[in-house]
mmCIF file of N, CA, C and O in Angstrom:
data_model
loop_
_atom_site.group_PDB
_atom_site.id
_atom_site.type_symbol
_atom_site.label_atom_id
_atom_site.label_comp_id
_atom_site.label_asym_id
_atom_site.label_seq_id
_atom_site.Cartn_x
_atom_site.Cartn_y
_atom_site.Cartn_z
ATOM 1 N N MET A 1 0.807 -1.197 0.000
ATOM 2 C CA MET A 1 0.000 0.000 0.000
ATOM 3 C C MET A 1 0.855 1.268 0.000
ATOM 4 O O MET A 1 0.376 2.323 -0.381
ATOM 5 N N LEU A 2 2.097 1.156 0.434
ATOM 6 C CA LEU A 2 2.959 2.335 0.511
ATOM 7 C C LEU A 2 3.177 2.999 -0.857
ATOM 8 O O LEU A 2 3.046 4.218 -0.960
ATOM 9 N N PRO A 3 3.464 2.235 -1.923
ATOM 10 C CA PRO A 3 3.608 2.882 -3.230
ATOM 11 C C PRO A 3 2.330 3.600 -3.690
ATOM 12 O O PRO A 3 2.398 4.660 -4.305
ATOM 13 N N LEU A 4 1.173 3.024 -3.368
ATOM 14 C CA LEU A 4 -0.085 3.670 -3.739
ATOM 15 C C LEU A 4 -0.290 4.964 -2.969
ATOM 16 O O LEU A 4 -0.784 5.955 -3.517
ATOM 17 N N LEU A 5 0.082 4.977 -1.701
ATOM 18 C CA LEU A 5 -0.028 6.201 -0.906
ATOM 19 C C LEU A 5 0.865 7.304 -1.459
ATOM 20 O O LEU A 5 0.489 8.473 -1.483
ATOM 21 N N LYS A 6 2.075 6.933 -1.884
ATOM 22 C CA LYS A 6 3.014 7.925 -2.424
ATOM 23 C C LYS A 6 2.482 8.589 -3.695
ATOM 24 O O LYS A 6 2.838 9.711 -3.999
ATOM 25 N N GLN A 7 1.631 7.900 -4.431
ATOM 26 C CA GLN A 7 1.097 8.436 -5.681
ATOM 27 C C GLN A 7 -0.073 9.380 -5.467
ATOM 28 O O GLN A 7 -0.418 10.148 -6.360
ATOM 29 N N GLN A 8 -0.700 9.342 -4.297
ATOM 30 C CA GLN A 8 -1.842 10.214 -4.027
ATOM 31 C C GLN A 8 -1.372 11.631 -3.721
ATOM 32 O O GLN A 8 -0.337 11.833 -3.082
ATOM 33 N N LYS A 9 -2.129 12.589 -4.175
ATOM 34 C CA LYS A 9 -1.761 13.996 -4.043
ATOM 35 C C LYS A 9 -1.581 14.424 -2.589
ATOM 36 O O LYS A 9 -0.638 15.124 -2.243
ATOM 37 N N GLU A 10 -2.497 13.985 -1.718
ATOM 38 C CA GLU A 10 -2.441 14.414 -0.320
ATOM 39 C C GLU A 10 -1.303 13.760 0.461
ATOM 40 O O GLU A 10 -0.951 14.199 1.554
ATOM 41 N N HIS A 11 -0.694 12.719 -0.090
ATOM 42 C CA HIS A 11 0.434 12.045 0.557
ATOM 43 C C HIS A 11 1.712 12.158 -0.284
ATOM 44 O O HIS A 11 2.620 11.343 -0.135
ATOM 45 N N ALA A 12 1.805 13.154 -1.122
ATOM 46 C CA ALA A 12 2.964 13.317 -2.005
ATOM 47 C C ALA A 12 4.257 13.498 -1.222
ATOM 48 O O ALA A 12 5.338 13.149 -1.705
ATOM 49 N N TRP A 13 4.172 14.026 -0.004
ATOM 50 C CA TRP A 13 5.373 14.243 0.811
ATOM 51 C C TRP A 13 6.077 12.926 1.152
ATOM 52 O O TRP A 13 7.267 12.923 1.452
ATOM 53 N N LEU A 14 5.366 11.805 1.077
ATOM 54 C CA LEU A 14 5.997 10.513 1.347
ATOM 55 C C LEU A 14 7.055 10.171 0.300
ATOM 56 O O LEU A 14 8.020 9.463 0.597
ATOM 57 N N ALA A 15 6.893 10.661 -0.908
ATOM 58 C CA ALA A 15 7.846 10.378 -1.982
ATOM 59 C C ALA A 15 9.114 11.215 -1.856
ATOM 60 O O ALA A 15 10.099 10.948 -2.535
ATOM 61 N N GLU A 16 9.109 12.208 -0.980
ATOM 62 C CA GLU A 16 10.268 13.094 -0.823
ATOM 63 C C GLU A 16 11.363 12.480 0.042
ATOM 64 O O GLU A 16 12.485 12.959 0.049
ATOM 65 N N VAL A 17 11.027 11.448 0.782
ATOM 66 C CA VAL A 17 12.001 10.825 1.674
ATOM 67 C C VAL A 17 12.291 9.397 1.214
ATOM 68 O O VAL A 17 11.573 8.831 0.400
ATOM 69 N N SER A 18 13.328 8.830 1.776
ATOM 70 C CA SER A 18 13.686 7.451 1.459
ATOM 71 C C SER A 18 12.581 6.507 1.913
ATOM 72 O O SER A 18 11.934 6.720 2.939
ATOM 73 N N SER A 19 12.379 5.446 1.175
ATOM 74 C CA SER A 19 11.339 4.482 1.542
ATOM 75 C C SER A 19 11.780 3.587 2.706
ATOM 76 O O SER A 19 10.943 2.965 3.351
ATOM 77 N N VAL A 20 13.072 3.544 2.984
ATOM 78 C CA VAL A 20 13.580 2.651 4.030
ATOM 79 C C VAL A 20 12.997 2.988 5.407
ATOM 80 O O VAL A 20 12.447 2.105 6.066
ATOM 81 N N PRO A 21 13.061 4.252 5.886
ATOM 82 C CA PRO A 21 12.464 4.532 7.198
ATOM 83 C C PRO A 21 10.944 4.339 7.212
ATOM 84 O O PRO A 21 10.376 3.949 8.233
ATOM 85 N N LEU A 22 10.285 4.588 6.084
ATOM 86 C CA LEU A 22 8.838 4.371 6.012
ATOM 87 C C LEU A 22 8.513 2.888 6.181
ATOM 88 O O LEU A 22 7.601 2.515 6.921
ATOM 89 N N GLN A 23 9.266 2.041 5.508
ATOM 90 C CA GLN A 23 9.054 0.600 5.617
ATOM 91 C C GLN A 23 9.376 0.114 7.023
ATOM 92 O O GLN A 23 8.661 -0.728 7.572
ATOM 93 N N GLN A 24 10.440 0.655 7.615
ATOM 94 C CA GLN A 24 10.806 0.262 8.970
ATOM 95 C C GLN A 24 9.726 0.676 9.965
ATOM 96 O O GLN A 24 9.418 -0.061 10.896
ATOM 97 N N ALA A 25 9.146 1.860 9.780
ATOM 98 C CA ALA A 25 8.074 2.314 10.669
ATOM 99 C C ALA A 25 6.872 1.372 10.586
ATOM 100 O O ALA A 25 6.259 1.046 11.608
ATOM 101 N N LEU A 26 6.560 0.915 9.380
ATOM 102 C CA LEU A 26 5.461 -0.038 9.224
ATOM 103 C C LEU A 26 5.788 -1.386 9.859
ATOM 104 O O LEU A 26 4.916 -2.033 10.446
ATOM 105 N N ARG A 27 7.054 -1.798 9.774
ATOM 106 C CA ARG A 27 7.457 -3.050 10.427
ATOM 107 C C ARG A 27 7.328 -2.932 11.950
ATOM 108 O O ARG A 27 6.876 -3.854 12.625
ATOM 109 N N HIS A 28 7.751 -1.773 12.498
ATOM 110 C CA HIS A 28 7.635 -1.542 13.942
ATOM 111 C C HIS A 28 6.162 -1.536 14.370
ATOM 112 O O HIS A 28 5.815 -2.095 15.415
ATOM 113 N N LEU A 29 5.312 -0.907 13.574
ATOM 114 C CA LEU A 29 3.886 -0.861 13.886
ATOM 115 C C LEU A 29 3.284 -2.264 13.850
ATOM 116 O O LEU A 29 2.507 -2.648 14.732
ATOM 117 N N ASP A 30 3.656 -3.040 12.841
ATOM 118 C CA ASP A 30 3.176 -4.412 12.731
ATOM 119 C C ASP A 30 3.583 -5.223 13.953
ATOM 120 O O ASP A 30 2.775 -5.954 14.530
ATOM 121 N N GLN A 31 4.833 -5.085 14.383
ATOM 122 C CA GLN A 31 5.320 -5.815 15.548
ATOM 123 C C GLN A 31 4.606 -5.362 16.816
ATOM 124 O O GLN A 31 4.286 -6.178 17.693
ATOM 125 N N ALA A 32 4.322 -4.053 16.929
ATOM 126 C CA ALA A 32 3.616 -3.537 18.101
ATOM 127 C C ALA A 32 2.212 -4.130 18.199
ATOM 128 O O ALA A 32 1.776 -4.538 19.284
ATOM 129 N N PHE A 33 1.502 -4.194 17.077
ATOM 130 C CA PHE A 33 0.162 -4.780 17.104
ATOM 131 C C PHE A 33 0.215 -6.290 17.330
ATOM 132 O O PHE A 33 -0.643 -6.847 18.014
ATOM 133 N N LEU A 34 1.213 -6.951 16.783
ATOM 134 C CA LEU A 34 1.372 -8.384 17.019
ATOM 135 C C LEU A 34 1.580 -8.647 18.510
ATOM 136 O O LEU A 34 0.950 -9.532 19.092
ATOM 137 N N ASN A 35 2.454 -7.857 19.139
ATOM 138 C CA ASN A 35 2.681 -8.003 20.577
ATOM 139 C C ASN A 35 1.416 -7.724 21.370
ATOM 140 O O ASN A 35 1.130 -8.397 22.363
ATOM 141 N N PHE A 36 0.634 -6.733 20.950
ATOM 142 C CA PHE A 36 -0.608 -6.396 21.631
ATOM 143 C C PHE A 36 -1.609 -7.546 21.553
ATOM 144 O O PHE A 36 -2.172 -7.968 22.561
ATOM 145 N N PHE A 37 -1.822 -8.072 20.356
ATOM 146 C CA PHE A 37 -2.818 -9.119 20.177
ATOM 147 C C PHE A 37 -2.399 -10.450 20.802
ATOM 148 O O PHE A 37 -3.250 -11.277 21.120
ATOM 149 N N GLU A 38 -1.116 -10.634 21.014
ATOM 150 C CA GLU A 38 -0.657 -11.856 21.678
ATOM 151 C C GLU A 38 -0.509 -11.660 23.187
ATOM 152 O O GLU A 38 -0.018 -12.547 23.883
ATOM 153 N N GLY A 39 -0.910 -10.483 23.688
ATOM 154 C CA GLY A 39 -0.933 -10.235 25.119
ATOM 155 C C GLY A 39 0.396 -9.870 25.748
ATOM 156 O O GLY A 39 0.535 -9.904 26.961
ATOM 157 N N ARG A 40 1.390 -9.533 24.958
ATOM 158 C CA ARG A 40 2.710 -9.197 25.490
ATOM 159 C C ARG A 40 2.895 -7.708 25.758
ATOM 160 O O ARG A 40 3.880 -7.315 26.370
ATOM 161 N N ALA A 41 1.962 -6.877 25.267
ATOM 162 C CA ALA A 41 2.119 -5.428 25.418
ATOM 163 C C ALA A 41 0.758 -4.755 25.407
ATOM 164 O O ALA A 41 -0.255 -5.367 25.052
ATOM 165 N N LYS A 42 0.749 -3.478 25.792
ATOM 166 C CA LYS A 42 -0.470 -2.683 25.731
ATOM 167 C C LYS A 42 -0.714 -2.245 24.292
ATOM 168 O O LYS A 42 0.162 -2.362 23.431
ATOM 169 N N HIS A 43 -1.894 -1.674 24.058
ATOM 170 C CA HIS A 43 -2.245 -1.173 22.725
ATOM 171 C C HIS A 43 -1.235 -0.102 22.304
ATOM 172 O O HIS A 43 -0.903 0.774 23.096
ATOM 173 N N PRO A 44 -0.733 -0.143 21.067
ATOM 174 C CA PRO A 44 0.229 0.866 20.604
ATOM 175 C C PRO A 44 -0.365 2.277 20.690
ATOM 176 O O PRO A 44 -1.509 2.501 20.297
ATOM 177 N N ALA A 45 0.423 3.201 21.190
ATOM 178 C CA ALA A 45 -0.022 4.583 21.336
ATOM 179 C C ALA A 45 0.525 5.432 20.199
ATOM 180 O O ALA A 45 1.653 5.225 19.742
ATOM 181 N N PHE A 46 -0.274 6.370 19.739
ATOM 182 C CA PHE A 46 0.168 7.297 18.690
ATOM 183 C C PHE A 46 1.202 8.240 19.275
ATOM 184 O O PHE A 46 1.006 8.824 20.331
ATOM 185 N N LYS A 47 2.313 8.401 18.595
ATOM 186 C CA LYS A 47 3.378 9.288 19.051
ATOM 187 C C LYS A 47 3.254 10.631 18.343
ATOM 188 O O LYS A 47 3.194 10.691 17.117
ATOM 189 N N LYS A 48 3.220 11.695 19.119
ATOM 190 C CA LYS A 48 3.090 13.026 18.534
ATOM 191 C C LYS A 48 4.359 13.430 17.807
ATOM 192 O O LYS A 48 5.456 13.030 18.165
ATOM 193 N N LYS A 49 4.205 14.245 16.800
ATOM 194 C CA LYS A 49 5.292 14.637 15.927
ATOM 195 C C LYS A 49 6.200 15.709 16.531
ATOM 196 O O LYS A 49 7.325 15.890 16.108
ATOM 197 N N ARG A 50 5.730 16.410 17.536
ATOM 198 C CA ARG A 50 6.464 17.584 18.016
ATOM 199 C C ARG A 50 7.636 17.283 18.924
ATOM 200 O O ARG A 50 8.430 18.155 19.203
ATOM 201 N N HIS A 51 7.754 16.069 19.422
ATOM 202 C CA HIS A 51 8.848 15.775 20.347
ATOM 203 C C HIS A 51 9.944 14.969 19.661
ATOM 204 O O HIS A 51 10.254 15.203 18.508
ATOM 205 N N HIS A 52 10.491 14.021 20.323
ATOM 206 C CA HIS A 52 11.635 13.252 19.824
ATOM 207 C C HIS A 52 11.316 12.578 18.491
ATOM 208 O O HIS A 52 10.352 11.853 18.373
ATOM 209 N N GLN A 53 12.173 12.822 17.516
ATOM 210 C CA GLN A 53 12.008 12.237 16.186
ATOM 211 C C GLN A 53 13.171 11.284 15.921
ATOM 212 O O GLN A 53 14.303 11.544 16.322
ATOM 213 N N SER A 54 12.887 10.201 15.253
ATOM 214 C CA SER A 54 13.938 9.268 14.893
ATOM 215 C C SER A 54 13.537 8.532 13.623
ATOM 216 O O SER A 54 12.372 8.525 13.234
ATOM 217 N N ALA A 55 14.511 7.922 13.000
ATOM 218 C CA ALA A 55 14.272 7.110 11.815
ATOM 219 C C ALA A 55 15.186 5.897 11.913
ATOM 220 O O ALA A 55 16.315 5.988 12.401
ATOM 221 N N THR A 56 14.708 4.766 11.458
ATOM 222 C CA THR A 56 15.482 3.531 11.477
ATOM 223 C C THR A 56 15.847 3.169 10.047
ATOM 224 O O THR A 56 14.980 3.083 9.189
ATOM 225 N N TYR A 57 17.133 2.967 9.810
ATOM 226 C CA TYR A 57 17.627 2.574 8.494
ATOM 227 C C TYR A 57 18.187 1.159 8.576
ATOM 228 O O TYR A 57 18.797 0.788 9.576
ATOM 229 N N THR A 58 18.006 0.389 7.535
ATOM 230 C CA THR A 58 18.619 -0.938 7.473
ATOM 231 C C THR A 58 20.084 -0.767 7.088
ATOM 232 O O THR A 58 20.515 0.304 6.651
ATOM 233 N N ALA A 59 20.853 -1.823 7.220
ATOM 234 C CA ALA A 59 22.296 -1.749 6.979
ATOM 235 C C ALA A 59 22.636 -1.364 5.538
ATOM 236 O O ALA A 59 23.667 -0.735 5.289
ATOM 237 N N ASN A 60 21.782 -1.708 4.589
ATOM 238 C CA ASN A 60 22.093 -1.392 3.190
ATOM 239 C C ASN A 60 21.551 -0.031 2.764
ATOM 240 O O ASN A 60 21.635 0.330 1.598
ATOM 241 N N ALA A 61 21.018 0.753 3.697
ATOM 242 C CA ALA A 61 20.420 2.043 3.346
ATOM 243 C C ALA A 61 21.328 3.225 3.654
ATOM 244 O O ALA A 61 20.926 4.369 3.511
ATOM 245 N N PHE A 62 22.549 2.959 4.073
ATOM 246 C CA PHE A 62 23.485 4.052 4.322
ATOM 247 C C PHE A 62 24.908 3.581 4.066
ATOM 248 O O PHE A 62 25.191 2.393 4.039
ATOM 249 N N THR A 63 25.789 4.542 3.858
ATOM 250 C CA THR A 63 27.205 4.228 3.685
ATOM 251 C C THR A 63 28.017 5.149 4.586
ATOM 252 O O THR A 63 27.630 6.284 4.858
ATOM 253 N N TRP A 64 29.163 4.648 5.030
ATOM 254 C CA TRP A 64 30.069 5.406 5.862
ATOM 255 C C TRP A 64 31.444 5.343 5.199
ATOM 256 O O TRP A 64 32.072 4.295 5.159
ATOM 257 N N ARG A 65 31.862 6.457 4.624
ATOM 258 C CA ARG A 65 33.157 6.515 3.946
ATOM 259 C C ARG A 65 33.897 7.767 4.357
ATOM 260 O O ARG A 65 33.335 8.865 4.325
ATOM 261 N N ASN A 66 35.149 7.590 4.717
ATOM 262 C CA ASN A 66 36.029 8.707 5.069
ATOM 263 C C ASN A 66 35.394 9.654 6.087
ATOM 264 O O ASN A 66 35.470 10.881 5.968
ATOM 265 N N GLY A 67 34.728 9.096 7.088
ATOM 266 C CA GLY A 67 34.126 9.903 8.138
ATOM 267 C C GLY A 67 32.858 10.631 7.713
ATOM 268 O O GLY A 67 32.405 11.530 8.399
ATOM 269 N N CYS A 68 32.280 10.236 6.581
ATOM 270 C CA CYS A 68 31.085 10.902 6.064
ATOM 271 C C CYS A 68 29.951 9.877 5.955
ATOM 272 O O CYS A 68 30.101 8.840 5.323
ATOM 273 N N LEU A 69 28.822 10.198 6.562
ATOM 274 C CA LEU A 69 27.655 9.335 6.533
ATOM 275 C C LEU A 69 26.708 9.793 5.427
ATOM 276 O O LEU A 69 26.341 10.955 5.369
ATOM 277 N N THR A 70 26.336 8.867 4.560
ATOM 278 C CA THR A 70 25.374 9.170 3.491
ATOM 279 C C THR A 70 24.178 8.254 3.654
ATOM 280 O O THR A 70 24.318 7.026 3.633
ATOM 281 N N LEU A 71 23.007 8.846 3.842
ATOM 282 C CA LEU A 71 21.766 8.090 4.000
ATOM 283 C C LEU A 71 21.102 7.884 2.651
ATOM 284 O O LEU A 71 21.303 8.670 1.733
ATOM 285 N N ALA A 72 20.290 6.861 2.550
ATOM 286 C CA ALA A 72 19.562 6.588 1.317
ATOM 287 C C ALA A 72 18.706 7.784 0.944
ATOM 288 O O ALA A 72 18.000 8.341 1.776
ATOM 289 N N ARG A 73 18.762 8.182 -0.302
ATOM 290 C CA ARG A 73 17.981 9.278 -0.866
ATOM 291 C C ARG A 73 18.251 10.616 -0.188
ATOM 292 O O ARG A 73 17.426 11.509 -0.171
ATOM 293 N N ASP A 74 19.406 10.739 0.398
ATOM 294 C CA ASP A 74 19.784 11.974 1.069
ATOM 295 C C ASP A 74 21.199 12.324 0.622
ATOM 296 O O ASP A 74 22.086 11.488 0.669
ATOM 297 N N GLY A 75 21.407 13.529 0.219
ATOM 298 C CA GLY A 75 22.741 13.928 -0.230
ATOM 299 C C GLY A 75 23.655 14.057 0.884
ATOM 300 O O GLY A 75 24.621 13.831 1.287
#
């Protein structure tokens, strides 16, 4: 569904960033609901955008050369 969301006008901002953190966020959400439904955790809570922000990248989504970090789809 992520590629379809990126094509919609109201979600065009999703295409401006790398797909890796978006996919990772969906994986984290899936795991949170799985833990909830199996009784290991409480219902996942929505995190507000105004406080701590983070992104998770997989090992193949960044490079580290000569002390310089380059993220996927980021100069």
